[in-house]
Tab-separated table of C-alpha atoms in Angstrom:
chain	number	residue	atom	x	y	z
A	1	LYS	CA	98.806	103.434	91.395
A	2	ASN	CA	99.427	102.624	95.076
A	3	GLN	CA	101.618	105.246	96.682
A	4	VAL	CA	102.854	106.129	100.152
A	5	GLU	CA	104.255	109.624	100.677
A	6	GLN	CA	106.108	110.651	103.807
A	7	SER	CA	107.050	114.044	105.138
A	8	PRO	CA	109.315	115.610	106.031
A	9	GLN	CA	112.134	113.831	104.206
A	10	SER	CA	114.487	114.686	107.037
A	11	LEU	CA	114.248	116.288	110.430
A	12	ILE	CA	116.675	117.468	113.097
A	13	ILE	CA	115.464	118.006	116.645
A	14	LEU	CA	117.046	118.510	120.040
A	15	GLU	CA	117.092	115.735	122.590
A	16	GLY	CA	114.008	115.829	124.800
A	17	LYS	CA	111.787	117.524	122.213
A	18	ASN	CA	108.730	115.958	120.585
A	19	CYS	CA	108.183	115.493	116.863
A	20	THR	CA	105.550	114.230	114.472
A	21	LEU	CA	106.142	112.416	111.195
A	22	GLN	CA	103.486	112.281	108.490
A	23	CYS	CA	102.373	109.579	106.078
A	24	ASN	CA	99.782	109.961	103.310
A	25	TYR	CA	98.726	107.022	101.219
A	26	THR	CA	96.683	106.241	98.156
A	27	VAL	CA	96.302	102.508	98.453
A	28	SER	CA	93.358	100.282	97.745
A	29	PRO	CA	92.148	98.037	99.165
A	30	PHE	CA	93.628	98.961	102.522
A	31	SER	CA	94.566	96.175	104.900
A	32	ASN	CA	96.811	97.737	107.539
A	33	LEU	CA	99.470	100.368	108.125
A	34	ARG	CA	102.792	99.881	109.856
A	35	TRP	CA	105.539	102.170	111.030
A	36	TYR	CA	109.066	100.786	110.940
A	37	LYS	CA	112.241	102.175	112.488
A	38	GLN	CA	115.436	101.583	110.539
A	39	ASP	CA	118.734	102.306	112.245
A	40	THR	CA	121.688	103.055	109.992
A	41	GLY	CA	123.123	99.873	108.589
A	42	ARG	CA	120.314	97.701	109.880
A	43	GLY	CA	117.059	96.276	108.631
A	44	PRO	CA	113.707	97.878	109.513
A	45	VAL	CA	112.063	96.925	112.807
A	46	SER	CA	108.305	97.133	113.283
A	47	LEU	CA	107.073	99.777	115.756
A	48	THR	CA	103.296	99.698	115.329
A	49	ILE	CA	100.654	98.125	113.148
A	50	MET	CA	97.113	99.467	112.751
A	51	THR	CA	94.085	98.097	110.986
A	52	PHE	CA	91.248	100.071	109.429
A	53	SER	CA	89.281	100.342	112.674
A	54	GLU	CA	92.146	101.535	114.868
A	55	ASN	CA	92.730	105.255	115.341
A	56	THR	CA	95.756	105.202	117.579
A	57	LYS	CA	98.350	102.804	118.879
A	58	SER	CA	101.248	103.375	121.234
A	59	ASN	CA	104.580	101.662	121.732
A	60	GLY	CA	106.420	103.354	124.564
A	61	ARG	CA	107.277	106.894	123.489
A	62	TYR	CA	105.960	106.228	119.983
A	63	THR	CA	102.290	106.921	119.213
A	64	ALA	CA	100.838	106.278	115.793
A	65	THR	CA	97.510	107.625	114.574
A	66	LEU	CA	95.443	106.619	111.592
A	67	ASP	CA	92.653	108.499	109.816
A	68	ALA	CA	91.265	106.048	107.264
A	69	ASP	CA	88.911	108.671	105.840
A	70	THR	CA	91.654	111.093	104.853
A	71	LYS	CA	94.204	108.278	104.344
A	72	GLN	CA	96.694	109.854	106.655
A	73	SER	CA	98.836	108.524	109.461
A	74	SER	CA	101.243	110.166	111.843
A	75	LEU	CA	103.964	108.927	114.158
A	76	HIS	CA	104.514	111.064	117.243
A	77	ILE	CA	107.723	110.678	119.227
A	78	THR	CA	107.650	112.036	122.754
A	79	ALA	CA	110.681	113.198	124.728
A	80	SER	CA	113.115	112.210	121.990
A	81	GLN	CA	116.352	110.423	122.807
A	82	LEU	CA	119.594	110.203	120.884
A	83	SER	CA	118.765	106.575	120.089
A	84	ASP	CA	115.686	107.722	118.177
A	85	SER	CA	117.988	108.895	115.384
A	86	ALA	CA	116.983	106.657	112.497
A	87	SER	CA	114.817	106.468	109.404
A	88	TYR	CA	111.109	105.932	109.983
A	89	ILE	CA	109.270	104.131	107.224
A	90	CYS	CA	105.510	104.019	106.713
A	91	VAL	CA	104.272	100.816	105.071
A	92	VAL	CA	100.742	100.132	103.875
A	93	SER	CA	99.449	96.637	103.210
A	94	THR	CA	97.088	96.141	100.317
A	95	GLY	CA	95.340	93.308	98.616
A	96	ASN	CA	92.671	91.014	99.892
A	97	ALA	CA	95.196	89.006	101.863
A	98	GLY	CA	97.092	92.081	103.018
A	99	ASN	CA	100.263	90.616	101.672
A	100	MET	CA	101.234	93.335	99.199
A	101	LEU	CA	103.285	96.059	100.829
A	102	THR	CA	103.814	99.602	99.598
A	103	PHE	CA	106.707	101.391	101.288
A	104	GLY	CA	107.101	105.104	101.803
A	105	GLY	CA	110.448	106.743	101.206
A	106	GLY	CA	111.029	107.279	104.902
A	107	THR	CA	111.762	110.242	107.142
A	108	ARG	CA	115.327	110.542	108.349
A	109	LEU	CA	115.333	111.796	111.946
A	110	MET	CA	118.407	113.090	113.711
A	111	VAL	CA	118.238	113.843	117.426
A	112	LYS	CA	120.989	116.152	118.628
A	113	PRO	CA	122.194	116.569	122.222
B	1	GLU	CA	115.292	83.547	118.937
B	2	ALA	CA	117.838	84.065	116.175
B	3	GLY	CA	116.948	86.725	113.633
B	4	VAL	CA	117.250	86.774	109.878
B	5	ALA	CA	120.876	86.280	108.882
B	6	GLN	CA	122.432	87.752	105.756
B	7	SER	CA	125.884	87.603	104.262
B	8	PRO	CA	128.049	89.219	103.263
B	9	ARG	CA	127.357	92.484	105.067
B	10	TYR	CA	129.287	94.505	102.497
B	11	LYS	CA	130.396	93.879	98.928
B	12	ILE	CA	132.259	96.034	96.443
B	13	ILE	CA	132.457	94.896	92.824
B	14	GLU	CA	133.109	96.391	89.422
B	15	LYS	CA	130.335	96.764	86.875
B	16	ARG	CA	129.710	93.695	84.737
B	17	GLN	CA	130.900	91.411	87.522
B	18	SER	CA	128.630	88.916	89.249
B	19	VAL	CA	127.636	88.852	92.900
B	20	ALA	CA	125.533	86.635	95.151
B	21	PHE	CA	123.868	87.306	98.483
B	22	TRP	CA	122.723	84.757	101.007
B	23	CYS	CA	119.812	84.846	103.446
B	24	ASN	CA	118.841	82.472	106.238
B	25	PRO	CA	115.336	83.301	107.535
B	26	ILE	CA	114.005	82.794	111.029
B	27	SER	CA	113.412	79.113	111.636
B	28	GLY	CA	109.919	78.059	110.666
B	29	HIS	CA	109.117	81.144	108.602
B	30	ALA	CA	107.562	79.987	105.358
B	31	THR	CA	107.636	83.322	103.557
B	32	LEU	CA	110.862	84.995	102.461
B	33	TYR	CA	111.302	88.342	100.753
B	34	TRP	CA	114.176	90.097	99.004
B	35	TYR	CA	114.099	93.887	98.860
B	36	GLN	CA	116.326	96.467	97.193
B	37	GLN	CA	116.774	99.717	99.120
B	38	ILE	CA	118.487	102.556	97.294
B	39	LEU	CA	119.988	105.221	99.518
B	40	GLY	CA	117.325	107.618	100.795
B	41	GLN	CA	114.411	105.527	99.602
B	42	GLY	CA	112.126	102.910	101.077
B	43	PRO	CA	112.681	99.243	100.260
B	44	LYS	CA	111.372	97.894	96.953
B	45	LEU	CA	110.200	94.292	96.798
B	46	LEU	CA	112.186	92.208	94.331
B	47	ILE	CA	110.819	88.743	94.976
B	48	GLN	CA	108.639	86.875	97.475
B	49	PHE	CA	108.842	83.134	98.158
B	50	GLN	CA	106.430	80.942	100.040
B	51	ASN	CA	108.352	77.804	100.952
B	52	ASN	CA	110.262	77.085	97.739
B	53	GLY	CA	107.727	78.629	95.357
B	54	VAL	CA	107.734	82.144	93.915
B	55	VAL	CA	104.686	84.219	94.928
B	56	ASP	CA	105.651	87.555	93.337
B	57	ASP	CA	108.650	88.449	91.185
B	58	SER	CA	107.012	91.159	89.122
B	59	GLN	CA	109.627	93.785	90.035
B	60	LEU	CA	112.658	91.552	89.646
B	61	PRO	CA	114.832	92.596	86.650
B	62	LYS	CA	114.986	89.065	85.332
B	63	ASP	CA	117.571	89.839	82.665
B	64	ARG	CA	120.206	90.219	85.363
B	65	PHE	CA	118.697	89.216	88.710
B	66	SER	CA	117.846	85.712	89.828
B	67	ALA	CA	116.851	84.197	93.144
B	68	GLU	CA	116.231	80.734	94.441
B	69	ARG	CA	115.058	79.012	97.586
B	70	LEU	CA	115.518	75.412	96.602
B	71	LYS	CA	114.800	73.714	99.914
B	72	GLY	CA	112.350	76.260	101.210
B	73	VAL	CA	114.736	77.522	103.883
B	74	ASP	CA	117.678	79.738	102.965
B	75	SER	CA	117.818	81.732	99.768
B	76	THR	CA	120.331	83.296	97.401
B	77	LEU	CA	119.956	86.389	95.257
B	78	LYS	CA	122.303	86.805	92.311
B	79	ILE	CA	123.097	89.715	90.039
B	80	GLN	CA	124.838	88.960	86.751
B	81	PRO	CA	126.146	91.238	85.339
B	82	ALA	CA	125.990	94.112	87.820
B	83	LYS	CA	125.346	97.701	86.790
B	84	LEU	CA	126.215	100.918	88.578
B	85	GLU	CA	122.551	101.486	89.454
B	86	ASP	CA	122.467	98.199	91.374
B	87	SER	CA	124.358	99.891	94.195
B	88	ALA	CA	121.967	99.582	97.118
B	89	VAL	CA	121.248	97.672	100.296
B	90	TYR	CA	119.660	94.289	99.694
B	91	LEU	CA	117.364	93.346	102.535
B	92	CYS	CA	116.000	89.909	103.264
B	93	ALA	CA	112.891	89.490	105.392
B	94	SER	CA	110.851	86.538	106.554
B	95	SER	CA	107.441	85.987	108.092
B	96	PRO	CA	105.396	83.089	109.421
B	97	ILE	CA	102.741	81.875	107.011
B	98	SER	CA	99.895	83.155	109.203
B	99	SER	CA	101.362	86.584	109.899
B	100	GLU	CA	101.866	89.754	107.898
B	101	THR	CA	104.680	91.017	110.130
B	102	GLN	CA	108.004	90.803	108.367
B	103	TYR	CA	111.279	90.457	110.223
B	104	PHE	CA	114.192	92.022	108.412
B	105	GLY	CA	117.824	91.026	108.312
B	106	PRO	CA	120.659	93.576	108.563
B	107	GLY	CA	121.029	93.784	104.798
B	108	THR	CA	123.926	93.494	102.388
B	109	ARG	CA	125.340	96.799	101.228
B	110	LEU	CA	126.467	96.547	97.595
B	111	LEU	CA	128.630	99.094	95.858
B	112	VAL	CA	129.172	98.728	92.125
B	113	LEU	CA	132.102	100.728	90.752
């Protein structure tokens, strides 16, 4: 069964601090992995997308890593801001066409002043 | 570029009542998805359309849920009759036919009392 597990479920950090969110997956065949940010009351917005051959990808203060051997990904947020408070969802694409998505449960991040 | 539009944004109904949600995808996007997101969880795919045809509806509870995209543009999702456990956010997403990136709407938050 294809599964995507995220940890921690929730996290509180102080503004300016860094944090790392984890994503483990058991999905086959793997096509790509995305991280989405979902603000409260809004739909998810794509942050990064990585294919099998990519180890790291950055989008501003967000850096995602992928280890295809261990089937793990992380999302590192540098110098957090209050606007980073949101849920972060890890999504893995499967299937030969990469069009079947398996969503993780998300990590709820709260950045406090 | 206008994003994915959904309405209503919020809906409160009593159990056994019927409800319908509407989604207008980004212009030109052939693929449209409906997701159910229960509080604290990642989205779960209900149904995927490509133009006006159904690609995947394996997780749609067909005894009470129905969806259509008659002209291959906007779509409606209906629940009849609603149950308490249907309380969730219903997200609509769309993507161009050649892309795996999905663009999400703001969602419709449903509360069944």
